Amino acid sequence: MADAVNPFESLQEQIDDAAAYLDVPADVIGRLKAPERVLEANLGVELDDGSIEVVRAYRSQFNGDRGPYKGGIRYHPGVTRDEVKALSGWMVYKCAVVDIPFGGGKGGIAIDPADYSTAELERITRAFAKELRPIIGEDRDIPAPDVNTGQREMNWIKDTYETLERTTAPGVITGKAIDSGGSAGRVEATGRSVMLAAREVFDYLGRDLEGATVAVQGYGNAGSVAAKLIEDLGADVVAVSDSSGAAYDPDGLDARGAKDHKAETGSVVGYADAETLTNEELLTLDVDLLVPAALENAIDGDLAADVEADVIVEAANGPLTPRADDVLTEADVTVVPDILANAGGVTVSYFEWVQNKAGYYWTLDEIHTRLREIMEPEARRVWSVMKNKDISMRVAAYVHALGRIGSAIEAHGTKAFFDR
Ligand code: NAD
């Protein structure tokens, strides 16, 4: 990829872009551009054949000025220390955009889970949880699911932590199964916020989502839920993809049908009468709305020049390289940034944590209402910063977030900030 960049450098560039519009001291910005600490562990795990394999795991705690570190755990062969650092930084800014009282963290293990049995994955996850135990906690650092992890892994981590600590602490992790202290609506929360962001931005642009054409790259948790909910608003989801390729039907696919097909066959490719495209072809389709929902750097500067979508709503974290972002801004493509668009995941994780701490659980309707009540006004605040300062929506989101982080630092003093 021509300008595939280190995601950590992308994050730092985004922070610098926003800092130019705010009066935040240089030493504070310097501290906000790198994690407070990173745990790196070599986990020795017994495989089913009795052999031992060593896998590399990370947890980055980026900043805790607004509350406990918060962020997911990813299992993917592409996980690196710098990727985890970048993802943990994006969490800091994401929590601040939607005013959730958390800082940012992120974890990952550099494995392809498809290479392991369920028993091996459980041993890997529990070994990681043992490493994490001293640094996580309900008021310290609260992991959650991300790519290739879900309720099952969260439950293993919670169970390991509680066993070692001889306590019950459901708020140590979010994204748990409902029976294990999870929240209604958490599984669908990220996709739901992508739908809410799409609805808000179309409204802002004076465009109709009903009848709009939509392409979604990545059909996992975030992408498939976003597709289904956007389709429910009357849009035509014409293309969806996963790592094996894309399914395209100009007359519209059935988002739920495509998900069932993936569950049955392992991929969206081959769904019904859809044509098979490459991911690159999907990303350059002439659609009203493009939702990248896979991984970082999906669109680089060269590909961006061929993007024909009018609006991009980022479900994935960091799907555009900085050069792609520049090319698309220059081409007047409206990009709703990840730190706003996919913030529903962490918002409902926050709801889950609040419910765990209170021991009192909310209905699905309450979750949906509270999520909407956070997402809609925060989106409008970002639009307003964008208009007032005449900057892109991404820079506006960072300015909005950085303002809140700066206020928190000011409130408790920079001594505490540098001593943490
Ligand atoms: P997931 O594992 O459920 O799904 C990922 C999907 O992307 C899969 O369908 C996979 O096949 C596809 N994919 C992988 N590589 C691809 C490629 N090169 N081209 C096309 N498709 C590809 O993961 P998820 O939880 O849906 O996460 C997706 C993105 O959303 C990530 O960037 C993640 O950080 C972000 N996100 C997730 C959450 C959450 O709550 N799950 C919250 C915020 C942000």
Short mmCIF file of N, CA and C in Angstrom, two decimals, residues 187-303:
data_model
loop_
_atom_site.label_atom_id
_atom_site.label_comp_id
_atom_site.label_asym_id
_atom_site.label_seq_id
_atom_site.Cartn_x
_atom_site.Cartn_y
_atom_site.Cartn_z
N VAL A 187 -24.02 -5.62 22.30
CA VAL A 187 -23.52 -6.26 21.08
C VAL A 187 -23.76 -5.37 19.87
N GLU A 188 -24.92 -4.70 19.85
CA GLU A 188 -25.28 -3.92 18.66
C GLU A 188 -24.89 -2.45 18.78
N ALA A 189 -24.26 -2.06 19.90
CA ALA A 189 -24.08 -0.63 20.18
C ALA A 189 -23.21 0.10 19.17
N THR A 190 -22.12 -0.53 18.72
CA THR A 190 -21.22 0.16 17.80
C THR A 190 -21.93 0.40 16.47
N GLY A 191 -22.56 -0.64 15.94
CA GLY A 191 -23.30 -0.48 14.69
C GLY A 191 -24.43 0.52 14.82
N ARG A 192 -25.07 0.54 15.99
CA ARG A 192 -26.18 1.48 16.21
C ARG A 192 -25.67 2.91 16.19
N SER A 193 -24.50 3.15 16.77
CA SER A 193 -24.00 4.53 16.75
C SER A 193 -23.57 4.92 15.34
N VAL A 194 -23.11 3.96 14.55
CA VAL A 194 -22.77 4.26 13.15
C VAL A 194 -24.04 4.67 12.40
N MET A 195 -25.13 3.96 12.68
CA MET A 195 -26.42 4.33 12.06
C MET A 195 -26.84 5.73 12.52
N LEU A 196 -26.72 6.01 13.82
CA LEU A 196 -27.13 7.33 14.33
C LEU A 196 -26.26 8.43 13.70
N ALA A 197 -24.96 8.16 13.57
CA ALA A 197 -24.06 9.16 12.96
C ALA A 197 -24.43 9.38 11.50
N ALA A 198 -24.75 8.29 10.80
CA ALA A 198 -25.14 8.41 9.38
C ALA A 198 -26.42 9.23 9.27
N ARG A 199 -27.38 8.93 10.15
CA ARG A 199 -28.66 9.66 10.10
C ARG A 199 -28.44 11.15 10.38
N GLU A 200 -27.61 11.45 11.39
CA GLU A 200 -27.34 12.86 11.74
C GLU A 200 -26.64 13.59 10.59
N VAL A 201 -25.65 12.94 9.99
CA VAL A 201 -24.87 13.66 8.97
C VAL A 201 -25.71 13.85 7.70
N PHE A 202 -26.53 12.87 7.36
CA PHE A 202 -27.40 13.05 6.19
C PHE A 202 -28.38 14.19 6.45
N ASP A 203 -28.88 14.25 7.67
CA ASP A 203 -29.79 15.33 8.05
C ASP A 203 -29.06 16.68 7.93
N TYR A 204 -27.83 16.73 8.46
CA TYR A 204 -27.03 17.96 8.43
C TYR A 204 -26.79 18.40 6.98
N LEU A 205 -26.55 17.41 6.11
CA LEU A 205 -26.26 17.73 4.71
C LEU A 205 -27.54 17.97 3.89
N GLY A 206 -28.70 17.80 4.56
CA GLY A 206 -29.96 17.99 3.86
C GLY A 206 -30.24 16.89 2.84
N ARG A 207 -29.71 15.70 3.12
CA ARG A 207 -29.91 14.58 2.20
C ARG A 207 -30.77 13.51 2.85
N ASP A 208 -31.38 12.69 2.01
CA ASP A 208 -32.27 11.65 2.48
C ASP A 208 -31.53 10.31 2.56
N LEU A 209 -31.58 9.65 3.70
CA LEU A 209 -30.99 8.31 3.78
C LEU A 209 -31.90 7.28 3.10
N GLU A 210 -33.20 7.60 3.10
CA GLU A 210 -34.14 6.68 2.46
C GLU A 210 -33.83 6.64 0.96
N GLY A 211 -33.58 5.46 0.46
CA GLY A 211 -33.25 5.31 -0.96
C GLY A 211 -31.77 5.53 -1.26
N ALA A 212 -30.98 5.93 -0.26
CA ALA A 212 -29.54 6.13 -0.48
C ALA A 212 -28.87 4.76 -0.67
N THR A 213 -27.81 4.74 -1.49
CA THR A 213 -27.08 3.49 -1.68
C THR A 213 -25.90 3.44 -0.70
N VAL A 214 -25.65 2.23 -0.17
CA VAL A 214 -24.67 2.08 0.90
C VAL A 214 -23.76 0.88 0.62
N ALA A 215 -22.45 1.06 0.85
CA ALA A 215 -21.51 -0.06 0.78
C ALA A 215 -20.81 -0.18 2.13
N VAL A 216 -20.65 -1.42 2.60
CA VAL A 216 -20.05 -1.65 3.92
C VAL A 216 -18.86 -2.60 3.76
N GLN A 217 -17.67 -2.12 4.13
CA GLN A 217 -16.47 -2.97 4.07
C GLN A 217 -16.22 -3.56 5.45
N GLY A 218 -16.24 -4.90 5.56
CA GLY A 218 -16.08 -5.55 6.86
C GLY A 218 -17.46 -5.88 7.40
N TYR A 219 -17.74 -7.18 7.57
CA TYR A 219 -19.10 -7.55 7.95
C TYR A 219 -19.09 -8.36 9.24
N GLY A 220 -18.40 -7.79 10.23
CA GLY A 220 -18.40 -8.41 11.56
C GLY A 220 -19.41 -7.69 12.44
N ASN A 221 -19.06 -7.56 13.69
CA ASN A 221 -19.99 -6.95 14.65
C ASN A 221 -20.39 -5.54 14.21
N ALA A 222 -19.41 -4.67 14.03
CA ALA A 222 -19.72 -3.26 13.72
C ALA A 222 -20.43 -3.13 12.36
N GLY A 223 -19.85 -3.73 11.32
CA GLY A 223 -20.37 -3.55 9.97
C GLY A 223 -21.73 -4.15 9.74
N SER A 224 -21.95 -5.37 10.21
CA SER A 224 -23.22 -6.03 9.90
C SER A 224 -24.38 -5.37 10.64
N VAL A 225 -24.14 -4.92 11.86
CA VAL A 225 -25.23 -4.25 12.61
C VAL A 225 -25.52 -2.89 11.97
N ALA A 226 -24.45 -2.15 11.63
CA ALA A 226 -24.66 -0.85 10.98
C ALA A 226 -25.48 -1.03 9.70
N ALA A 227 -25.12 -2.04 8.89
CA ALA A 227 -25.81 -2.27 7.62
C ALA A 227 -27.30 -2.54 7.85
N LYS A 228 -27.58 -3.39 8.80
CA LYS A 228 -28.98 -3.78 9.09
C LYS A 228 -29.79 -2.58 9.55
N LEU A 229 -29.21 -1.77 10.45
CA LEU A 229 -29.97 -0.63 11.00
C LEU A 229 -30.12 0.50 9.97
N ILE A 230 -29.10 0.67 9.12
CA ILE A 230 -29.21 1.71 8.08
C ILE A 230 -30.24 1.25 7.03
N GLU A 231 -30.25 -0.04 6.75
CA GLU A 231 -31.26 -0.59 5.84
C GLU A 231 -32.66 -0.37 6.41
N ASP A 232 -32.80 -0.51 7.71
CA ASP A 232 -34.10 -0.29 8.36
C ASP A 232 -34.60 1.14 8.17
N LEU A 233 -33.66 2.08 7.90
CA LEU A 233 -34.07 3.47 7.67
C LEU A 233 -34.47 3.70 6.22
N GLY A 234 -34.45 2.64 5.42
CA GLY A 234 -34.91 2.75 4.04
C GLY A 234 -33.79 2.87 3.02
N ALA A 235 -32.53 2.77 3.48
CA ALA A 235 -31.41 2.83 2.52
C ALA A 235 -31.24 1.47 1.83
N ASP A 236 -30.57 1.49 0.67
CA ASP A 236 -30.29 0.24 -0.05
C ASP A 236 -28.84 -0.16 0.17
N VAL A 237 -28.61 -1.21 0.93
CA VAL A 237 -27.25 -1.71 1.12
C VAL A 237 -26.92 -2.52 -0.13
N VAL A 238 -26.05 -1.97 -0.98
CA VAL A 238 -25.78 -2.63 -2.27
C VAL A 238 -24.55 -3.51 -2.24
N ALA A 239 -23.64 -3.30 -1.27
CA ALA A 239 -22.43 -4.12 -1.23
C ALA A 239 -21.93 -4.28 0.20
N VAL A 240 -21.49 -5.50 0.50
CA VAL A 240 -20.90 -5.78 1.81
C VAL A 240 -19.70 -6.70 1.58
N SER A 241 -18.74 -6.67 2.51
CA SER A 241 -17.55 -7.50 2.28
C SER A 241 -16.99 -8.04 3.58
N ASP A 242 -16.07 -9.00 3.42
CA ASP A 242 -15.25 -9.44 4.55
C ASP A 242 -13.88 -9.75 3.97
N SER A 243 -13.03 -10.42 4.76
CA SER A 243 -11.66 -10.59 4.28
C SER A 243 -11.58 -11.47 3.03
N SER A 244 -12.65 -12.22 2.70
CA SER A 244 -12.62 -13.05 1.49
C SER A 244 -13.08 -12.32 0.23
N GLY A 245 -13.69 -11.16 0.37
CA GLY A 245 -14.18 -10.43 -0.81
C GLY A 245 -15.53 -9.79 -0.55
N ALA A 246 -16.14 -9.28 -1.64
CA ALA A 246 -17.38 -8.52 -1.47
C ALA A 246 -18.52 -9.11 -2.28
N ALA A 247 -19.75 -8.89 -1.78
CA ALA A 247 -20.97 -9.27 -2.51
C ALA A 247 -21.66 -7.98 -2.91
N TYR A 248 -22.03 -7.87 -4.20
CA TYR A 248 -22.57 -6.61 -4.72
C TYR A 248 -23.85 -6.87 -5.51
N ASP A 249 -24.90 -6.14 -5.19
CA ASP A 249 -26.12 -6.19 -5.98
C ASP A 249 -26.64 -4.75 -6.08
N PRO A 250 -26.57 -4.17 -7.27
CA PRO A 250 -26.97 -2.76 -7.42
C PRO A 250 -28.41 -2.50 -7.01
N ASP A 251 -29.26 -3.56 -6.99
CA ASP A 251 -30.66 -3.37 -6.58
C ASP A 251 -30.83 -3.47 -5.08
N GLY A 252 -29.75 -3.75 -4.36
CA GLY A 252 -29.84 -3.85 -2.90
C GLY A 252 -29.80 -5.30 -2.45
N LEU A 253 -28.98 -5.55 -1.42
CA LEU A 253 -28.92 -6.89 -0.82
C LEU A 253 -29.87 -6.89 0.37
N ASP A 254 -30.02 -8.02 1.00
CA ASP A 254 -30.75 -8.03 2.27
C ASP A 254 -29.66 -8.17 3.35
N ALA A 255 -29.48 -7.09 4.14
CA ALA A 255 -28.36 -7.06 5.10
C ALA A 255 -28.40 -8.24 6.07
N ARG A 256 -29.61 -8.59 6.53
CA ARG A 256 -29.72 -9.71 7.49
C ARG A 256 -29.44 -11.04 6.78
N GLY A 257 -29.92 -11.15 5.53
CA GLY A 257 -29.67 -12.37 4.75
C GLY A 257 -28.18 -12.57 4.53
N ALA A 258 -27.47 -11.48 4.23
CA ALA A 258 -26.02 -11.57 3.99
C ALA A 258 -25.31 -12.02 5.27
N LYS A 259 -25.80 -11.56 6.40
CA LYS A 259 -25.18 -11.95 7.69
C LYS A 259 -25.41 -13.45 7.92
N ASP A 260 -26.64 -13.92 7.64
CA ASP A 260 -26.93 -15.35 7.81
C ASP A 260 -26.05 -16.19 6.89
N HIS A 261 -25.89 -15.68 5.65
CA HIS A 261 -25.06 -16.41 4.68
C HIS A 261 -23.63 -16.51 5.20
N LYS A 262 -23.12 -15.41 5.79
CA LYS A 262 -21.75 -15.44 6.35
C LYS A 262 -21.67 -16.42 7.52
N ALA A 263 -22.74 -16.44 8.34
CA ALA A 263 -22.72 -17.35 9.48
C ALA A 263 -22.70 -18.81 9.00
N GLU A 264 -23.41 -19.07 7.89
CA GLU A 264 -23.49 -20.45 7.39
C GLU A 264 -22.24 -20.88 6.63
N THR A 265 -21.68 -19.95 5.82
CA THR A 265 -20.60 -20.34 4.91
C THR A 265 -19.25 -19.77 5.29
N GLY A 266 -19.22 -18.82 6.23
CA GLY A 266 -17.95 -18.22 6.63
C GLY A 266 -17.64 -16.93 5.90
N SER A 267 -18.45 -16.60 4.87
CA SER A 267 -18.18 -15.35 4.12
C SER A 267 -19.46 -14.82 3.50
N VAL A 268 -19.45 -13.51 3.20
CA VAL A 268 -20.59 -12.92 2.48
C VAL A 268 -20.51 -13.24 0.99
N VAL A 269 -19.31 -13.64 0.54
CA VAL A 269 -19.12 -13.93 -0.88
C VAL A 269 -20.03 -15.09 -1.28
N GLY A 270 -20.70 -14.91 -2.43
CA GLY A 270 -21.59 -15.96 -2.92
C GLY A 270 -23.01 -15.80 -2.41
N TYR A 271 -23.28 -14.69 -1.74
CA TYR A 271 -24.63 -14.51 -1.19
C TYR A 271 -25.66 -14.29 -2.31
N ALA A 272 -26.71 -15.06 -2.29
CA ALA A 272 -27.84 -14.96 -3.24
C ALA A 272 -27.33 -14.73 -4.66
N ASP A 273 -27.89 -13.72 -5.34
CA ASP A 273 -27.49 -13.49 -6.74
C ASP A 273 -26.41 -12.42 -6.86
N ALA A 274 -25.80 -12.06 -5.74
CA ALA A 274 -24.85 -10.94 -5.76
C ALA A 274 -23.61 -11.28 -6.57
N GLU A 275 -23.09 -10.23 -7.21
CA GLU A 275 -21.84 -10.33 -7.96
C GLU A 275 -20.69 -10.31 -6.95
N THR A 276 -19.59 -11.01 -7.27
CA THR A 276 -18.43 -10.97 -6.36
C THR A 276 -17.46 -9.87 -6.80
N LEU A 277 -17.10 -9.02 -5.85
CA LEU A 277 -16.13 -7.95 -6.12
C LEU A 277 -14.96 -8.11 -5.16
N THR A 278 -13.88 -7.38 -5.45
CA THR A 278 -12.79 -7.32 -4.48
C THR A 278 -13.14 -6.22 -3.47
N ASN A 279 -12.41 -6.19 -2.37
CA ASN A 279 -12.63 -5.12 -1.38
C ASN A 279 -12.31 -3.76 -1.98
N GLU A 280 -11.28 -3.72 -2.80
CA GLU A 280 -10.91 -2.46 -3.44
C GLU A 280 -12.05 -1.96 -4.33
N GLU A 281 -12.66 -2.87 -5.07
CA GLU A 281 -13.80 -2.48 -5.93
C GLU A 281 -14.96 -1.96 -5.08
N LEU A 282 -15.20 -2.61 -3.97
CA LEU A 282 -16.29 -2.14 -3.09
C LEU A 282 -16.02 -0.71 -2.61
N LEU A 283 -14.77 -0.46 -2.23
CA LEU A 283 -14.44 0.85 -1.66
C LEU A 283 -14.53 1.98 -2.68
N THR A 284 -14.53 1.63 -3.97
CA THR A 284 -14.59 2.69 -4.99
C THR A 284 -15.94 2.69 -5.72
N LEU A 285 -16.93 2.01 -5.16
CA LEU A 285 -18.26 2.02 -5.80
C LEU A 285 -18.87 3.42 -5.72
N ASP A 286 -19.68 3.74 -6.70
CA ASP A 286 -20.36 5.04 -6.71
C ASP A 286 -21.62 4.92 -5.84
N VAL A 287 -21.43 5.14 -4.54
CA VAL A 287 -22.56 5.02 -3.59
C VAL A 287 -22.73 6.34 -2.84
N ASP A 288 -23.88 6.49 -2.20
CA ASP A 288 -24.09 7.70 -1.39
C ASP A 288 -23.30 7.62 -0.08
N LEU A 289 -23.25 6.43 0.48
CA LEU A 289 -22.61 6.27 1.79
C LEU A 289 -21.68 5.05 1.79
N LEU A 290 -20.46 5.27 2.24
CA LEU A 290 -19.50 4.17 2.39
C LEU A 290 -19.17 4.02 3.87
N VAL A 291 -19.27 2.77 4.35
CA VAL A 291 -18.97 2.51 5.76
C VAL A 291 -17.80 1.53 5.85
N PRO A 292 -16.56 2.03 6.08
CA PRO A 292 -15.46 1.10 6.30
C PRO A 292 -15.58 0.55 7.72
N ALA A 293 -15.68 -0.77 7.83
CA ALA A 293 -15.91 -1.39 9.15
C ALA A 293 -14.98 -2.58 9.36
N ALA A 294 -13.75 -2.51 8.77
CA ALA A 294 -12.82 -3.63 8.94
C ALA A 294 -11.65 -3.20 9.82
N LEU A 295 -10.54 -2.79 9.18
CA LEU A 295 -9.33 -2.49 9.98
C LEU A 295 -8.73 -1.15 9.57
N GLU A 296 -7.59 -0.79 10.20
CA GLU A 296 -6.90 0.45 9.86
C GLU A 296 -6.39 0.43 8.42
N ASN A 297 -6.14 1.64 7.91
CA ASN A 297 -5.47 1.84 6.61
C ASN A 297 -6.17 1.14 5.45
N ALA A 298 -7.50 0.97 5.52
CA ALA A 298 -8.21 0.29 4.43
C ALA A 298 -8.17 1.15 3.16
N ILE A 299 -8.14 2.47 3.33
CA ILE A 299 -8.11 3.37 2.16
C ILE A 299 -6.85 4.23 2.26
N ASP A 300 -5.95 4.06 1.30
CA ASP A 300 -4.75 4.89 1.28
C ASP A 300 -4.96 6.05 0.30
N GLY A 301 -3.94 6.89 0.14
CA GLY A 301 -4.08 8.08 -0.70
C GLY A 301 -4.42 7.75 -2.14
N ASP A 302 -3.82 6.69 -2.68
CA ASP A 302 -4.08 6.34 -4.08
C ASP A 302 -5.53 5.88 -4.26
N LEU A 303 -5.95 5.00 -3.37
CA LEU A 303 -7.32 4.48 -3.48
C LEU A 303 -8.34 5.62 -3.26
#
